[in-house]
Amino acid sequence: MNRFHVASADPIGVAVIGAGYWGPNLVRNFQTSVEFRQHWLCDLDIERAEQVLGDHSTVRVTDDLAEVLADEAVQAVAVATPAATHLDVAMAALRAGKHVLVEKPLAASSEQGRELVAEAERRGLSLMCDHTYCYTPAVLRIRDLLHGGELGDLQYLDSVRINLGLVQRDIDVMWDLAPHDLSILDFVLPPGVAPVAVAAHGADRIGTGRACLAYLTVRLNTGALAHLHVNWLSPVKVRKMIIGGSKRTLLWDDLNPGQRLSIFDRGVDLASTEELGDEQRREVLVSYRSGDMVAPALTEREALRTMVEEYARSIRTGTPALTDGRSGLRVLATLEAASRSLADDGRLVEIGEWATR
């Protein structure tokens, strides 16, 4: 439990740092949350910050981070600045005694991420990573299904995240798109199940100097595999994930609002030798199961709203958020191992004991 949790029912004072691409989304959700009262929006571009807030906002604007962190009314901050600045901004906030929410990725490297996690734990403060996809109704249901055993033991996970995307100037397609699915993988895995190694293959078919399509194969400690396909070059947009369990198989189609989840009672059953007769005992009996398909109803709700509520819960109770700093570390560790594998022609690279669950 953190030492600076907010037990009172009063709104938590919050400041958003960064008014660029993601900052306005955080501002909107903090301002509509009964759990928070936003006091500041901090950005180097004052005019941009003022445009985000509009003409009638009571939120103050500044380009001075120190001014925000010196305000005792601010108990928490949300960092939505470029990844290269996450360490400096988040560390300054932690040292000022503020709870910290950081836009993904947690930091520019796992080494920097470890510094943030260690500082937050030393000071007893909440450190949360904004892995937004984890808070969608579909992924929350997938987590419940896997943790509750309804799908059985995880056998495989296949994910496709492809589109005709913007080629980034400073990162490859893995660092742009794979963090979404790696954070989902980390989020839904049952306790005791963890990635241990990764192999990555990629290609730069248009001469950008970095991989524009990639395939990651993540090996889990149970022997199960997770396979991720990310691609900037596809003319069609696909956001799908198939999770195969020993009992049921689940399909998540994020672009199908009418039926995002489908659960199939279909698969392969293997009889144990105890169930076989003497003459069959040396053989393995495989049977195929073909049952019903169920499409669970999901309540549509903005993921960021749920994420903001989880941030408040963590601060008020003093317990780690579902996507805490350590989950952000595990995603960074897997990405760094994948980058080493990609540079070494797909060699299987261990992720590291410190990053396991």
Tab-separated table of C-alpha atoms in Angstrom:
chain	number	residue	atom	x	y	z
A	1	MET	CA	0.000	0.000	0.000
A	2	ASN	CA	1.314	3.474	-0.827
A	3	ARG	CA	1.856	5.913	2.000
A	4	PHE	CA	0.187	8.834	0.263
A	5	HIS	CA	-3.138	7.353	-0.723
A	6	VAL	CA	-6.125	9.710	-0.720
A	7	ALA	CA	-8.728	8.263	1.621
A	8	SER	CA	-11.132	11.205	1.677
A	9	ALA	CA	-14.143	11.450	-0.624
A	10	ASP	CA	-13.009	14.830	-1.967
A	11	PRO	CA	-12.005	14.977	-5.638
A	12	ILE	CA	-8.328	14.270	-6.311
A	13	GLY	CA	-6.449	17.310	-7.559
A	14	VAL	CA	-4.847	16.491	-10.909
A	15	ALA	CA	-2.714	18.195	-13.554
A	16	VAL	CA	-2.188	17.082	-17.142
A	17	ILE	CA	1.308	17.524	-18.552
A	18	GLY	CA	1.228	17.766	-22.330
A	19	ALA	CA	-1.478	19.148	-24.628
A	20	GLY	CA	-0.442	17.414	-27.832
A	21	TYR	CA	-1.971	14.311	-29.422
A	22	TRP	CA	-3.099	12.420	-26.292
A	23	GLY	CA	-3.316	15.206	-23.730
A	24	PRO	CA	-6.718	16.549	-24.867
A	25	ASN	CA	-8.270	13.093	-24.388
A	26	LEU	CA	-6.971	12.961	-20.823
A	27	VAL	CA	-8.199	16.499	-20.148
A	28	ARG	CA	-11.695	15.614	-21.361
A	29	ASN	CA	-11.927	12.516	-19.185
A	30	PHE	CA	-10.497	14.119	-16.046
A	31	GLN	CA	-12.884	17.050	-16.381
A	32	THR	CA	-15.924	14.767	-16.639
A	33	SER	CA	-14.832	12.479	-13.785
A	34	VAL	CA	-16.336	12.981	-10.334
A	35	GLU	CA	-13.156	11.472	-8.894
A	36	PHE	CA	-10.860	14.280	-10.039
A	37	ARG	CA	-10.656	18.050	-10.135
A	38	GLN	CA	-8.244	19.293	-12.778
A	39	HIS	CA	-6.209	22.330	-11.715
A	40	TRP	CA	-3.566	22.673	-14.437
A	41	LEU	CA	-2.733	21.946	-18.056
A	42	CYS	CA	1.002	22.312	-18.636
A	43	ASP	CA	2.511	22.558	-22.109
A	44	LEU	CA	5.421	24.390	-23.717
A	45	ASP	CA	2.924	25.784	-26.231
A	46	ILE	CA	0.610	27.982	-24.148
A	47	GLU	CA	-1.637	28.806	-27.078
A	48	ARG	CA	-2.188	25.140	-27.868
A	49	ALA	CA	-3.048	24.399	-24.234
A	50	GLU	CA	-5.558	27.253	-24.152
A	51	GLN	CA	-7.213	25.942	-27.314
A	52	VAL	CA	-7.575	22.502	-25.722
A	53	LEU	CA	-9.340	23.981	-22.686
A	54	GLY	CA	-11.601	26.423	-24.522
A	55	ASP	CA	-12.673	29.915	-23.497
A	56	HIS	CA	-14.594	29.172	-20.311
A	57	SER	CA	-12.395	26.697	-18.485
A	58	THR	CA	-11.268	27.363	-14.923
A	59	VAL	CA	-8.205	25.141	-15.410
A	60	ARG	CA	-4.989	27.141	-15.290
A	61	VAL	CA	-2.418	26.988	-18.074
A	62	THR	CA	1.343	27.167	-17.721
A	63	ASP	CA	4.543	26.155	-19.466
A	64	ASP	CA	6.357	25.775	-16.138
A	65	LEU	CA	6.325	22.227	-14.742
A	66	ALA	CA	7.865	23.385	-11.474
A	67	GLU	CA	4.885	25.698	-10.902
A	68	VAL	CA	2.494	22.779	-11.253
A	69	LEU	CA	4.474	20.488	-8.975
A	70	ALA	CA	4.737	23.174	-6.299
A	71	ASP	CA	0.941	23.420	-6.054
A	72	GLU	CA	-0.212	21.497	-2.965
A	73	ALA	CA	-3.692	21.163	-4.464
A	74	VAL	CA	-2.202	18.864	-7.112
A	75	GLN	CA	-2.062	15.324	-5.749
A	76	ALA	CA	-1.671	13.522	-9.064
A	77	VAL	CA	-0.392	14.187	-12.562
A	78	ALA	CA	-0.941	12.617	-15.960
A	79	VAL	CA	2.055	12.713	-18.309
A	80	ALA	CA	1.275	12.919	-22.029
A	81	THR	CA	4.605	14.171	-23.365
A	82	PRO	CA	6.980	12.471	-25.866
A	83	ALA	CA	8.419	9.174	-24.606
A	84	ALA	CA	11.939	10.599	-24.468
A	85	THR	CA	10.783	13.033	-21.754
A	86	HIS	CA	8.843	10.556	-19.614
A	87	LEU	CA	11.724	9.847	-17.242
A	88	ASP	CA	12.446	13.494	-16.430
A	89	VAL	CA	8.814	14.617	-16.138
A	90	ALA	CA	7.530	11.598	-14.221
A	91	MET	CA	10.563	11.508	-11.926
A	92	ALA	CA	10.142	15.193	-11.064
A	93	ALA	CA	6.488	14.544	-10.215
A	94	LEU	CA	7.294	11.540	-8.028
A	95	ARG	CA	9.964	13.483	-6.164
A	96	ALA	CA	7.398	16.207	-5.570
A	97	GLY	CA	5.162	13.616	-3.903
A	98	LYS	CA	2.617	13.291	-6.729
A	99	HIS	CA	0.949	10.127	-7.980
A	100	VAL	CA	1.816	9.609	-11.647
A	101	LEU	CA	-0.032	8.306	-14.700
A	102	VAL	CA	2.184	7.956	-17.778
A	103	GLU	CA	1.055	7.611	-21.382
A	104	LYS	CA	2.503	4.478	-23.004
A	105	PRO	CA	5.324	3.630	-23.185
A	106	LEU	CA	6.273	3.970	-19.532
A	107	ALA	CA	9.715	5.268	-20.542
A	108	ALA	CA	12.109	5.280	-23.464
A	109	SER	CA	13.897	2.176	-22.134
A	110	SER	CA	13.449	-0.507	-19.507
A	111	GLU	CA	16.385	0.943	-17.590
A	112	GLN	CA	14.566	4.266	-17.290
A	113	GLY	CA	11.344	2.445	-16.454
A	114	ARG	CA	13.041	0.627	-13.585
A	115	GLU	CA	14.154	3.975	-12.175
A	116	LEU	CA	10.568	5.227	-12.149
A	117	VAL	CA	9.191	2.055	-10.577
A	118	ALA	CA	11.861	2.088	-7.874
A	119	GLU	CA	11.217	5.758	-7.061
A	120	ALA	CA	7.445	5.283	-6.855
A	121	GLU	CA	7.789	2.250	-4.594
A	122	ARG	CA	10.337	3.975	-2.395
A	123	ARG	CA	8.010	6.943	-1.894
A	124	GLY	CA	4.820	4.905	-1.614
A	125	LEU	CA	3.155	6.556	-4.614
A	126	SER	CA	0.962	5.156	-7.366
A	127	LEU	CA	2.665	4.799	-10.737
A	128	MET	CA	0.306	3.773	-13.527
A	129	CYS	CA	0.839	3.221	-17.240
A	130	ASP	CA	-1.958	4.294	-19.593
A	131	HIS	CA	-2.384	1.060	-21.566
A	132	THR	CA	-5.753	2.220	-22.816
A	133	TYR	CA	-6.767	-0.896	-24.756
A	134	CYS	CA	-6.686	-2.904	-21.531
A	135	TYR	CA	-9.678	-0.911	-20.290
A	136	THR	CA	-11.972	-1.566	-23.237
A	137	PRO	CA	-15.062	-3.625	-22.307
A	138	ALA	CA	-13.901	-6.447	-24.602
A	139	VAL	CA	-10.430	-6.816	-23.065
A	140	LEU	CA	-11.800	-6.587	-19.529
A	141	ARG	CA	-14.168	-9.456	-20.398
A	142	ILE	CA	-11.308	-11.463	-21.945
A	143	ARG	CA	-9.311	-11.020	-18.744
A	144	ASP	CA	-12.242	-12.270	-16.675
A	145	LEU	CA	-12.714	-15.300	-18.948
A	146	LEU	CA	-9.047	-16.318	-18.779
A	147	HIS	CA	-8.646	-15.642	-15.070
A	148	GLY	CA	-11.898	-17.441	-14.289
A	149	GLY	CA	-10.955	-20.509	-16.310
A	150	GLU	CA	-13.908	-20.380	-18.710
A	151	LEU	CA	-11.573	-20.798	-21.700
A	152	GLY	CA	-9.453	-23.420	-19.967
A	153	ASP	CA	-5.664	-23.450	-20.120
A	154	LEU	CA	-4.233	-20.989	-22.642
A	155	GLN	CA	-2.866	-22.838	-25.674
A	156	TYR	CA	-2.169	-20.003	-28.098
A	157	LEU	CA	-2.884	-16.351	-28.863
A	158	ASP	CA	-2.816	-14.898	-32.379
A	159	SER	CA	-3.097	-11.152	-32.908
A	160	VAL	CA	-3.284	-9.054	-36.079
A	161	ARG	CA	-2.945	-5.268	-35.958
A	162	ILE	CA	-2.447	-3.961	-39.471
A	163	ASN	CA	-3.381	-0.875	-41.468
A	164	LEU	CA	-2.042	1.623	-43.977
A	165	GLY	CA	-0.400	3.599	-41.207
A	166	LEU	CA	1.849	6.560	-40.794
A	167	VAL	CA	5.511	5.564	-40.981
A	168	GLN	CA	7.133	6.953	-37.848
A	169	ARG	CA	10.387	8.884	-38.038
A	170	ASP	CA	11.975	7.625	-34.834
A	171	ILE	CA	10.559	4.119	-34.213
A	172	ASP	CA	9.783	0.988	-36.217
A	173	VAL	CA	6.401	-0.698	-36.575
A	174	MET	CA	7.039	-2.930	-33.544
A	175	TRP	CA	7.487	0.000	-31.183
A	176	ASP	CA	4.517	1.795	-32.743
A	177	LEU	CA	1.868	-0.956	-32.799
A	178	ALA	CA	3.055	-3.962	-30.783
A	179	PRO	CA	2.867	-2.189	-27.372
A	180	HIS	CA	-0.944	-2.341	-27.654
A	181	ASP	CA	-1.067	-6.114	-28.047
A	182	LEU	CA	1.821	-6.810	-25.671
A	183	SER	CA	0.059	-4.793	-22.964
A	184	ILE	CA	-3.163	-6.711	-23.656
A	185	LEU	CA	-1.256	-10.006	-23.449
A	186	ASP	CA	0.257	-8.982	-20.114
A	187	PHE	CA	-3.149	-7.822	-18.875
A	188	VAL	CA	-5.167	-10.937	-19.681
A	189	LEU	CA	-2.691	-13.693	-18.788
A	190	PRO	CA	-3.743	-15.669	-15.713
A	191	PRO	CA	-1.550	-15.525	-12.600
A	192	GLY	CA	1.583	-17.626	-12.964
A	193	VAL	CA	1.630	-17.410	-16.770
A	194	ALA	CA	4.291	-15.114	-18.224
A	195	PRO	CA	6.343	-14.471	-21.385
A	196	VAL	CA	9.896	-15.769	-21.139
A	197	ALA	CA	11.351	-15.264	-24.629
A	198	VAL	CA	10.571	-13.647	-27.963
A	199	ALA	CA	11.635	-14.002	-31.584
A	200	ALA	CA	10.957	-11.255	-34.112
A	201	HIS	CA	11.187	-11.043	-37.887
A	202	GLY	CA	10.612	-7.863	-39.846
A	203	ALA	CA	11.090	-6.233	-43.223
A	204	ASP	CA	11.492	-2.768	-44.716
A	205	ARG	CA	10.068	-3.168	-48.185
A	206	ILE	CA	9.780	0.550	-48.964
A	207	GLY	CA	13.250	1.676	-47.905
A	208	THR	CA	12.431	3.713	-44.797
A	209	GLY	CA	15.410	2.452	-42.821
A	210	ARG	CA	13.239	0.663	-40.231
A	211	ALA	CA	10.908	-2.331	-40.176
A	212	CYS	CA	7.460	-1.519	-41.588
A	213	LEU	CA	6.023	-4.976	-40.994
A	214	ALA	CA	6.933	-7.484	-38.314
A	215	TYR	CA	5.990	-10.799	-36.755
A	216	LEU	CA	6.657	-11.468	-33.086
A	217	THR	CA	6.479	-14.918	-31.520
A	218	VAL	CA	6.344	-14.810	-27.728
A	219	ARG	CA	7.040	-18.003	-25.787
A	220	LEU	CA	5.247	-18.385	-22.458
A	221	ASN	CA	6.509	-20.281	-19.429
A	222	THR	CA	3.720	-22.850	-19.900
A	223	GLY	CA	4.836	-23.735	-23.421
A	224	ALA	CA	2.010	-21.772	-25.037
A	225	LEU	CA	2.783	-19.303	-27.818
A	226	ALA	CA	1.559	-15.797	-28.622
A	227	HIS	CA	1.995	-14.576	-32.192
A	228	LEU	CA	1.663	-10.891	-33.119
A	229	HIS	CA	1.503	-9.448	-36.642
A	230	VAL	CA	1.968	-5.678	-37.004
A	231	ASN	CA	2.088	-3.867	-40.326
A	232	TRP	CA	2.061	-0.306	-41.672
A	233	LEU	CA	1.659	-1.388	-45.308
A	234	SER	CA	-1.732	-3.120	-45.360
A	235	PRO	CA	-4.438	-1.415	-47.465
A	236	VAL	CA	-7.065	-2.874	-45.116
A	237	LYS	CA	-7.355	-2.228	-41.392
A	238	VAL	CA	-7.590	-5.330	-39.210
A	239	ARG	CA	-7.747	-5.505	-35.412
A	240	LYS	CA	-8.321	-9.116	-34.447
A	241	MET	CA	-7.165	-11.523	-31.749
A	242	ILE	CA	-7.817	-15.241	-31.395
A	243	ILE	CA	-7.255	-16.876	-28.019
A	244	GLY	CA	-7.308	-20.650	-27.954
A	245	GLY	CA	-8.001	-22.383	-24.673
A	246	SER	CA	-8.283	-26.047	-23.750
A	247	LYS	CA	-12.057	-25.591	-23.262
A	248	ARG	CA	-13.112	-22.819	-25.637
A	249	THR	CA	-11.727	-20.460	-28.266
A	250	LEU	CA	-12.368	-16.724	-28.322
A	251	LEU	CA	-12.337	-14.315	-31.249
A	252	TRP	CA	-12.053	-10.571	-30.609
A	253	ASP	CA	-12.809	-8.361	-33.608
A	254	ASP	CA	-12.307	-4.797	-32.421
A	255	LEU	CA	-13.679	-3.324	-35.656
A	256	ASN	CA	-17.018	-5.141	-35.397
A	257	PRO	CA	-19.083	-3.125	-32.879
A	258	GLY	CA	-22.064	-5.436	-33.351
A	259	GLN	CA	-20.142	-8.527	-32.268
A	260	ARG	CA	-16.744	-7.754	-30.823
A	261	LEU	CA	-16.448	-11.071	-28.961
A	262	SER	CA	-17.321	-14.576	-30.127
A	263	ILE	CA	-16.724	-17.645	-27.967
A	264	PHE	CA	-16.624	-21.027	-29.702
A	265	ASP	CA	-17.132	-24.326	-27.918
A	266	ARG	CA	-14.995	-25.986	-30.557
A	267	GLY	CA	-11.581	-27.540	-30.342
A	268	VAL	CA	-9.501	-30.659	-29.952
A	269	ASP	CA	-9.872	-33.041	-27.014
A	270	LEU	CA	-7.206	-35.511	-26.005
A	271	ALA	CA	-8.222	-38.540	-23.961
A	272	SER	CA	-5.958	-39.559	-21.109
A	273	THR	CA	-4.484	-43.057	-21.156
A	274	GLU	CA	-6.610	-43.926	-18.102
A	275	GLU	CA	-9.701	-43.556	-20.284
A	276	LEU	CA	-8.434	-45.961	-22.942
A	277	GLY	CA	-8.688	-49.716	-23.098
A	278	ASP	CA	-5.699	-52.017	-22.883
A	279	GLU	CA	-5.403	-52.341	-26.652
A	280	GLN	CA	-5.497	-48.559	-27.119
A	281	ARG	CA	-3.206	-47.584	-24.301
A	282	ARG	CA	-0.219	-47.155	-26.576
A	283	GLU	CA	-2.150	-44.807	-28.842
A	284	VAL	CA	-3.357	-41.263	-28.290
A	285	LEU	CA	-7.035	-40.716	-28.955
A	286	VAL	CA	-7.846	-37.322	-30.450
A	287	SER	CA	-11.435	-36.145	-30.849
A	288	TYR	CA	-12.797	-32.934	-32.338
A	289	ARG	CA	-15.421	-30.940	-30.478
A	290	SER	CA	-17.895	-28.773	-32.393
A	291	GLY	CA	-20.307	-26.971	-30.103
A	292	ASP	CA	-22.150	-23.685	-30.011
A	293	MET	CA	-20.892	-20.147	-30.563
A	294	VAL	CA	-21.851	-17.486	-28.039
A	295	ALA	CA	-21.505	-13.720	-28.545
A	296	PRO	CA	-21.429	-12.047	-25.102
A	297	ALA	CA	-23.175	-8.701	-24.851
A	298	LEU	CA	-20.818	-5.840	-24.016
A	299	THR	CA	-21.709	-2.400	-22.723
A	300	GLU	CA	-20.018	0.203	-24.890
A	301	ARG	CA	-17.937	2.499	-22.689
A	302	GLU	CA	-14.955	4.702	-23.407
A	303	ALA	CA	-11.799	2.922	-22.295
A	304	LEU	CA	-10.182	6.134	-21.078
A	305	ARG	CA	-13.052	6.740	-18.688
A	306	THR	CA	-12.511	3.320	-17.121
A	307	MET	CA	-8.760	3.922	-17.025
A	308	VAL	CA	-9.248	7.226	-15.165
A	309	GLU	CA	-11.474	5.479	-12.628
A	310	GLU	CA	-8.799	2.820	-12.101
A	311	TYR	CA	-6.226	5.561	-11.493
A	312	ALA	CA	-8.505	7.032	-8.822
A	313	ARG	CA	-9.052	3.613	-7.247
A	314	SER	CA	-5.316	3.027	-7.006
A	315	ILE	CA	-4.719	6.434	-5.428
A	316	ARG	CA	-7.567	6.108	-2.926
A	317	THR	CA	-6.821	2.548	-1.829
A	318	GLY	CA	-3.045	2.663	-2.017
A	319	THR	CA	-2.965	-0.527	-4.092
A	320	PRO	CA	-1.344	-1.014	-7.528
A	321	ALA	CA	-3.373	-0.192	-10.614
A	322	LEU	CA	-4.233	-3.021	-13.001
A	323	THR	CA	-1.686	-1.513	-15.401
A	324	ASP	CA	0.888	-0.344	-12.890
A	325	GLY	CA	4.498	0.591	-13.471
A	326	ARG	CA	5.627	-3.019	-13.379
A	327	SER	CA	3.246	-3.942	-16.190
A	328	GLY	CA	4.746	-1.107	-18.221
A	329	LEU	CA	8.192	-2.535	-17.459
A	330	ARG	CA	7.208	-5.978	-18.721
A	331	VAL	CA	6.019	-4.509	-22.017
A	332	LEU	CA	9.262	-2.542	-22.406
A	333	ALA	CA	11.337	-5.636	-21.645
A	334	THR	CA	9.521	-7.650	-24.307
A	335	LEU	CA	9.914	-4.877	-26.888
A	336	GLU	CA	13.631	-4.552	-26.191
A	337	ALA	CA	14.104	-8.312	-26.469
A	338	ALA	CA	12.146	-8.258	-29.751
A	339	SER	CA	14.403	-5.499	-31.081
A	340	ARG	CA	17.494	-7.563	-30.233
A	341	SER	CA	15.940	-10.550	-31.971
A	342	LEU	CA	15.051	-8.500	-35.045
A	343	ALA	CA	18.635	-7.238	-35.284
A	344	ASP	CA	19.926	-10.826	-34.983
A	345	ASP	CA	17.840	-12.370	-37.772
A	346	GLY	CA	15.055	-13.672	-35.565
A	347	ARG	CA	17.094	-15.350	-32.837
A	348	LEU	CA	15.039	-16.323	-29.778
A	349	VAL	CA	15.897	-13.822	-27.018
A	350	GLU	CA	15.102	-14.300	-23.344
A	351	ILE	CA	13.072	-11.464	-21.846
A	352	GLY	CA	14.689	-11.572	-18.415
A	353	GLU	CA	13.688	-12.707	-14.968
A	354	TRP	CA	13.232	-9.182	-13.609
A	355	ALA	CA	10.408	-8.577	-16.098
A	356	THR	CA	8.336	-11.655	-15.271
A	357	ARG	CA	5.031	-11.393	-13.443
